[in-house]
Amino acid sequence: MSEVKTHYRTCNLCEAMCGLEIQYQDREVLTIKGDKQDPFSRGHICPKAVALKDIFEDPDRLKYPVKKTENGWEEISWDAAYGEVVTRIQGIQQEHGKNAVGIYQGNPNVHNTGAMLFGAGFVKSLKTKNRFSATSTDQLPHHFAAYYMLGHFFLLPVPDIDRTDFLLILGANPMVSNGSIMTAPDIGHRLKAIQERDGKIIVIDPRKTQTAKKADQHIFVQPGKDVFLLLSIIQVIFKEGLVQLDRLGAYTVGVATLQEVVRPYTPEKTASITGIPAEITRTLALDFAKAEKAVCYGRLGVSTQEFGGLCQWLVNALNIITGNFDEEGGAMFTLPAIDNVAFLAQKGSLGSHGRWKSRVSGQKEFSGELPNSVMAEEILTPGEGQIKAMVTVAGNPILSTPNGQQLDEAFSKLEFMLAIDIYINETTRHADIILPPTTGLECSHYDTVFHTLAIRNTSKYSEALFEKEDKQRHTHEILQELTSRLSGKLNNNFTPEMMLTGGMQMGPHAKDGLSFDKVKKEPHGIDLGPLTSVFPNRLFTKDKILQLAPKVFLEDMARVQVIFETTHKDDTFPFQLIGRRLLRSNNSWMHNSYRLVKGGNACTALIHPEDAATLGLKDGEMVTIASRVNSVKIACEISDEVMRGVVSIPHGFGHDKEGIRLSIAQAHAGVSINDLTDEKCQDVLTGNAVLNGVPVGIVVCD
Ligand SMILES: Nc1nc2c(c(=O)[nH]1)N[C@H]1C(S)=C(S)[C@@H](COP(=O)(O)OP(=O)(O)OC[C@H]3O[C@@H](n4cnc5c(=O)[nH]c(N)nc54)[C@H](O)[C@@H]3O)O[C@H]1N2
Ligand SMILES: Nc1nc2c(c(=O)[nH]1)N[C@H]1C(S)=C(S)[C@@H](COP(=O)(O)OP(=O)(O)OC[C@H]3O[C@@H](n4cnc5c(=O)[nH]c(N)nc54)[C@H](O)[C@@H]3O)O[C@H]1N2
Ligand code: SF4
Ligand SMILES: [Mo]
């Protein structure tokens, strides 16, 4: 046995980028703790970080290629696997056209350096228009608003929470999620610091979440109705003459148009729709506008709902008209060492909308991708251009996208499927070949995405803790080999490190002496300072004009108008279903760590006590919850955390399917909320999935 050693790295499981201090001996992890010397995360970690050890050791995890045969899964060589994948994909494309192969890229791609640097080349080599990703079940409306308002789909505003006096949160629960499109490790202390400097935190959420409990005020809102609240807040600010664009005034257009749009939406008129009394909305608007530094931050709960696009537009608009955009303490933009916003712009990839449409229901592409909601129909509907083969890369859409059962059926009908994944799970069980890359502690890591979405400019590189086994392959190796074989081009065998070196040389901090070599020498990471104002230089619109009221949003207001003018009650599905993130889950794929799932069934339906009384329901009893597409049986948890009429179920469960290899997760199966969510329910404007505010009915099981 050799001596005990210490390794420092970034946790790549979620967006927080926490620094880890890992004690290890030979190939065994002894402890995983927070790295107190990481200037950004300051020693903070959550329970998931320790599970990196479990993933590394998990006997269920795949390490070498497997092929489905009559006798079950059989290990095959990398060369044979690559050969067969390319033959099958090319065969299907020759017979049925390029679009007969579809691709879905899941969430862990954005947490993986190899996937981020080499994924685009691989997708391109498939030459298909049927591209999907977790984006359209998540943050698509943020990209949509950025594209139309700022001219670049990846120029996403980040709330400057370390310097704000007033944080208004809609539909986010950072105390559990650890922040999203807001990389802010140690979020608990950062939120507390706002209050310690006499600032305020207000949370708008249909559930009194862990974040709402820490806030100065929590306001319940009817699921899916935030758009009315935002319109009213802005209406009050205009009415009271509190609009103040400051520096932005010189290059912002659309102020008068916005004023016209919001005019009818007084707090009095929207109160019955949002469930928020007019005085509360009015006070909120006045306090926000009068605060020295304020920021409105709307995340998953307002993105994955019926008016996701409009909500993200109005969140930006609110920050803009109060002088809190691109200003200290407001919504700001990073200047990262690897500037992927600038790289995309150089390539002309500022985003796109409607360049093509989906074959069956005519949904528009956004930045090269179609909405996930059409994936099943594109596979199931015969005709020219039908998807016959799918490639999934680090994705589990059968558990993570609406109407999972329909997608499950669709995947079972494919002629061929390749999964680049580390587990045989609900989705990858349909694959013919699975290519498993190295993961977690076996990989070097640089967060190309989350340094771009962080609340400070920071840079950090982590070496792999453990050398991979000879027979394993890294993500970048797999992607480059497949790209080369599919496109017939030479494999350059680039490494992520070569790309990072070049990327940093071209980045905005090179002039100050920052280089990849320098970053490599600082295992705790480098702090490059607080965010700075970047406009108008970093605007990508024509003439660098900030568009406050783009036409697409104005047109979509017609849908809002309909609800504003009519009252609608659904007797079949009187409840509204919303999601719930759990501290010990990471979407669908970390339930195979015993330390994360022990401690009882977490997959329950939260129901308000008065609703429970009306239904004659006791705590822990089983209920059947039904939506248009399906029904599930689940134990209820009576709780006044949720509003009346709202039911909350966590996502990522439902590990009871045949043929998966996740022994611990299978013993804690739960049900999938996405067997209830409806692929036909979507934000019509952006195509994003509606995961919150899905109409359901509840009956007590016999
Ligand atoms: N109802 C409801 N549904 C939701 C949500 C919700 O709030 N409510 N949230 C949505 C959101 S925000 C997201 S991002 C999506 C996520 O949706 P997906 O990305 O489809 O699902 P994940 O559960 O993240 O699945 C990750 C997959 O990657 C594999 N994997 C893990 N690590 C690696 C790796 O290093 N390399 C490779 N190649 N594979 C790896 C896992 O085995 C798993 O198959 O779910 C969405 N679905
Ligand atoms: N522990 C843990 N951390 C995670 C993940 C995980 O699965 N587990 N997933 C990661 C991923 S992929 C992402 S994208 C981020 C997401 O991070 P967050 O954006 O913080 O997402 P959630 O925690 O799902 O919080 C969404 C909130 O919206 C509320 N909500 C639902 N409907 C509505 C509505 O109509 N209006 C309003 N105002 N609120 C509503 C919900 O009650 C919930 O509290 O988390 C990341 N971090
Ligand atoms: S908060 Fe996120 S990055 Fe930090 S330790 Fe937990 S999973 Fe890892
Ligand atoms: Mo996500």
PDB file of C-alpha atoms in Angstrom, residues 401-406 573 625-632 672-681 694-696:
ATOM      1  CA  THR A 401     -39.296  14.197 -20.684  1.00  0.00           C
ATOM      2  CA  PRO A 402     -43.093  14.510 -20.775  1.00  0.00           C
ATOM      3  CA  ASN A 403     -45.134  11.398 -21.477  1.00  0.00           C
ATOM      4  CA  GLY A 404     -42.239   9.073 -20.753  1.00  0.00           C
ATOM      5  CA  GLN A 405     -44.345   5.988 -21.419  1.00  0.00           C
ATOM      6  CA  GLN A 406     -45.027   7.054 -24.979  1.00  0.00           C
ATOM      7  CA  PHE A 573     -58.255  17.486 -13.713  1.00  0.00           C
ATOM      8  CA  ILE A 625     -52.963  10.623  -9.841  1.00  0.00           C
ATOM      9  CA  ALA A 626     -54.169  10.889 -13.424  1.00  0.00           C
ATOM     10  CA  SER A 627     -53.500  13.305 -16.250  1.00  0.00           C
ATOM     11  CA  ARG A 628     -54.581  13.339 -19.888  1.00  0.00           C
ATOM     12  CA  VAL A 629     -51.815  10.888 -20.769  1.00  0.00           C
ATOM     13  CA  ASN A 630     -51.599   8.429 -17.920  1.00  0.00           C
ATOM     14  CA  SER A 631     -51.945   7.647 -14.228  1.00  0.00           C
ATOM     15  CA  VAL A 632     -49.598   6.610 -11.414  1.00  0.00           C
ATOM     16  CA  SER A 672     -42.008   8.776 -12.782  1.00  0.00           C
ATOM     17  CA  ILE A 673     -43.746  12.162 -12.690  1.00  0.00           C
ATOM     18  CA  ASN A 674     -43.103  12.277 -16.412  1.00  0.00           C
ATOM     19  CA  ASP A 675     -45.593   9.469 -16.900  1.00  0.00           C
ATOM     20  CA  LEU A 676     -48.101  12.221 -16.012  1.00  0.00           C
ATOM     21  CA  THR A 677     -46.640  15.269 -17.755  1.00  0.00           C
ATOM     22  CA  ASP A 678     -48.083  15.787 -21.193  1.00  0.00           C
ATOM     23  CA  GLU A 679     -46.065  16.141 -24.383  1.00  0.00           C
ATOM     24  CA  LYS A 680     -48.905  18.145 -25.907  1.00  0.00           C
ATOM     25  CA  CYS A 681     -48.649  20.740 -23.116  1.00  0.00           C
ATOM     26  CA  VAL A 694     -49.923  20.126 -15.467  1.00  0.00           C
ATOM     27  CA  PRO A 695     -53.658  19.491 -14.861  1.00  0.00           C
ATOM     28  CA  VAL A 696     -54.247  16.264 -12.896  1.00  0.00           C
TER      29      VAL A 696
END
